[in-house]
Amino acid sequence: MSSSLSRRALLAASAFSVAGVSAACGSNGDGGASAPLTGGDVAGTITLWGGANLVTASEIVTAGFVQEHPEVSMEYQKYPFAEYPTKMRLQLSSRADTPDLMIIHDYFVGSFIEAGWLEDLSSEVAEGDYVAGSIGAVSRDGKVYGIPGQSNPAGFWYRQDVFDQLGIPAPTTLEEYTAAADVLHGAGLSIDALDPNVATTNFLYYLYQSGGSLFDDDGTLQLGDPAVEALQALYDHHRAGYLFAAEPNSQDYWSAANSGKLVARLGLSADAAYLTNSLDPAGAGGFGAWTYANPPALSSSAPASYLGDGSFFVINAASQNKTAALSLAKYLTGDPAAAVAYDDIDQDGVVVRQTPSQLESLRDLQQSATEWEVFGGQKVNATKAELLLTHEVGHVYRDDRSTKAEDAIELILPDVFSGKTTPAAAVQMMTENIGAL
Amino acid sequence: MATTSVGDPPTPRPGRAVQPSTWQRMKRNRHVYLWIAPWAIFFLVIDLYPTLSGFRYSLFEWDGFSDMSWVGLGNYQRILDDALFWKTTGNTLVLLVLIVPLRTLLALVLAAMINSALVKRKQFFTAFLMLPNLTAIVVVAIVFQILLTTNGGLVNAALQALGFDGVPWLDSTNWSKVSLAVLNLWKATGYFTLLMLAGLQQIPKSVYEAAAIDGAGPVRTFLSITVPQMRNVILFVVVVSTIFMVQNIADALVLTQGGPQYSSTPLMYYMFINAFESFDLGYAAALSVVLFGLMVLLSGATFAVNRKVGE
Amino acid sequence: MQALRRLTPAKVLLLASLWLVVLVSVAPFVYMILGSFKENYELLTNSPELLPRDGFGLRKYADLIESWPILRNMLNSLVVSLATTVSVTFFSLLVGYSLAKFDFPGKGIVMVIIIATLMVPFEVRLVPQYVLFRDLGLLNSYVGLVLPSAISAFGIFLVRQFAQESIPDELIEAARLEGASEFRILRSIVAPVMSPALISLALLTFITSWNDFLWPLIAVTDSDLFTVSIALKSLADPTTQVDYGRVLAAAVISVIPVLVVFGLFNRKITEAVIAGSGRES
């Protein structure tokens, strides 16, 4: 009895291990004939994958595209922001021919390019058509593998009514920022929010907005003195009580904003859109009294602003419908109607009023941007477009190390804010930990 | 209850010794083998093979896609050096200490209350005991996440209305485990109360009557009679509670996402992160083996304590 | 008046405590239901109000259904839970009855193995199970979702216990003497007698399967196949700006079947829970 069971077990075990090995060997190289990038029909089904927010926004804007191309039908797959890289990896590693089109962020593009999953779009993307520095993340060995979607420069938005009442101008330098923070603090208000346990983005904003960086364009770890100065400034602000104890964009943060305690924010401009949905129109949050401005220069060598992160439209190298996918991607990233549509999005639960990266679209947007109610009718995207067109903005280098690097920073920072470590020592630790990645 | 079942040797009649052979008993029970065959296949494919594979994977480094590379005990060495491993194991132990004793006590006390002669409508109260337990943990975690938000959550708003300071339930490395404990206590205490109640109702009335004659008050009765009589049920509750707790991940995943700073990441969640977010499958397998060992240790310790107390 | 005379301080304290427990058990549900009609800034505010500002309009539910395939998710949960329930009940009956009423060679080994599977938890086999199902192509499928839970040691034990205690051998012998096949006996005599236990087991299995979280989380990447628990997790993703009213609406929808089953079959579920605890066996 037991011997037949064990024999069965052996057979089963060997069968599964064979299956496992053959699956692990996988299918390397192209499977079958791949579709043409240009010259095919703009028809059939286009499958678009990405993070829920961006895909939902694109879904809204794609309505215009589908009107022009009635033979196209769309399929969407939306994932939580933290999950979509994994889901895409699982799908693409099996050489599936869907999705056709994907929206991905600069964090992951490198690994996707290296794995050979993305179509070469060099013939379709000209660097000069886009804001400087926006295609760095999707370029490899002189080839371009993605089209820049939204651009996300840093900005400073604040409650005009409060600033007027207290006689503070919008800050343009670090000194003015600190002075403003002090006045606000005296009135019981906060110029921004910081949670010491989740402080990486705050630190990186200060770093980039003062002209420093984490990695340089070759991927070499930078940090150094600019990082120490930035961290010192952040620590001083925290110590002086200028910063409300909450993580920006968290629910705690919005409760505080809605009770009128948070009256300004220095961050990536995509976050300004969140005010639209999260601010209570009937509350004390100053709905309609906010103003969007360009960020202060936190040091003398600071750029006018910098591009915080980028999202790209990429095409699956194994897709069977590349022409249609490319056409849609170009529409979403460059068509003026699309740019306006993105700006117009004002629906419950969709907080993406993004700015394009394509220069042509930006020029159009200066005229045709939407008025944002929560900003008292200001055409925020026009302000952003003007910045991107007339100034040189910095950009952030990202690769596969970036997520782990930012995790490492997050584990080191709390000790700085509790006073246990000095900024210099902390930056030293960061340099060691990230250098070891 | 003594039963005779098919397959037993027939009662030997005087002068005849009939012992059916194993083969004959198998033939007589042909249908049984057919009926348990699906279970047998299931066991091999779903239980045995993956469990053995799990031990095997822990000896390799593997990302699930490329080739596996042998590291022997390298993963285990890495575990010993991994600060996060020790942190998350500590988290698991702290959570156990926060949850299991309190839950056992609450369950017992609540059961005793319901069981007391003073309560007429027992059915009414027991009806509500299972309700939190039957709800998906995801649902519970979402609701608690909103309730426990530091600024603006209902719990802190209530505390502040009563004159206390708000508590950083989900934002503080100290309180995040407490929040998990609160969630778990709310969710499953009712289930264990039911078990305790069933146990209590099995204690013969005569024992209590004897105590009453001796003039023992309610607290004295509880401590000297109820608790010892309930030893087995209490043991069961503690062991099952421990096992549930160690295997739990949905609560941390949804309520705190393991934060802040991994302060509310139990070992099981850490294993999950390594397996399905970092795709470090060999290391995750090694972690799961250690987790299993931890559970065996904890269960064994509980049984040993029980035996000690019984002496 | 009679009741008042029997109110001692002890009784008051006792009843007040129990009522507090009931309140604490129910309050989050009430909060959840009310919250599904509120905006974020009504839910998370330093000056909370009980009732939703804009009344009980169903716009959060409408938005939810429009933006997320929640009804599809409910259907998936239903299919998976029903399939699991049928499978578990059926196989628990077969195996539990066999273990209760038949003495066959190998019975001891089977018992030991079943007890072992009860004691050995799943975490060691989680990753290999994922790899196995991936290699067999069973991810993103109903089969893949149901298979790992298709047979339950707990169910087998429940049936075995009930069968041992509640089915007289004479009943079975009598049917055998009439020439009925074993399967016929199982189907026409044993199963009906066992039905209370089987129903309790089915109810408990259904609810457990409905709430299952960990395996569906890794076994399914296609949002069309998400079960309701996983859909809820994705909806409540904290890395985005979450509309909590919408999430709570989804939570309410997902909880309705459980509440209905609980309301109708409360007693049976309680019995299954207690019976399954095994007590001295």
CSV table of C-alpha atoms in Angstrom, one decimal, chain B residues 57-58 60-62 74-76 78-82 85 270-271 274 280-288:
chain,number,residue,atom,x,y,z
B,57,TYR,CA,13.9,26.1,-2.6
B,58,SER,CA,15.4,27.4,0.7
B,60,PHE,CA,18.8,27.9,-3.6
B,61,GLU,CA,18.8,31.5,-4.8
B,62,TRP,CA,16.1,32.0,-7.3
B,74,GLY,CA,23.6,30.4,2.5
B,75,ASN,CA,20.0,31.7,2.8
B,76,TYR,CA,19.9,30.7,6.5
B,78,ARG,CA,21.7,35.5,5.5
B,79,ILE,CA,18.7,35.3,7.7
B,80,LEU,CA,20.9,35.4,10.8
B,81,ASP,CA,22.6,38.5,9.5
B,82,ASP,CA,19.5,40.2,8.4
B,85,PHE,CA,14.5,39.4,10.0
B,270,TYR,CA,8.3,39.9,5.6
B,271,MET,CA,8.4,36.5,3.9
B,274,ASN,CA,10.6,38.8,-0.2
B,280,ASP,CA,13.7,36.5,-3.9
B,281,LEU,CA,12.1,33.1,-3.8
B,282,GLY,CA,14.9,31.1,-2.2
B,283,TYR,CA,15.3,33.5,0.6
B,284,ALA,CA,11.6,33.7,1.1
B,285,ALA,CA,11.4,29.9,1.3
B,286,ALA,CA,14.1,29.9,3.9
B,287,LEU,CA,12.2,32.5,5.9
B,288,SER,CA,9.1,30.3,5.7
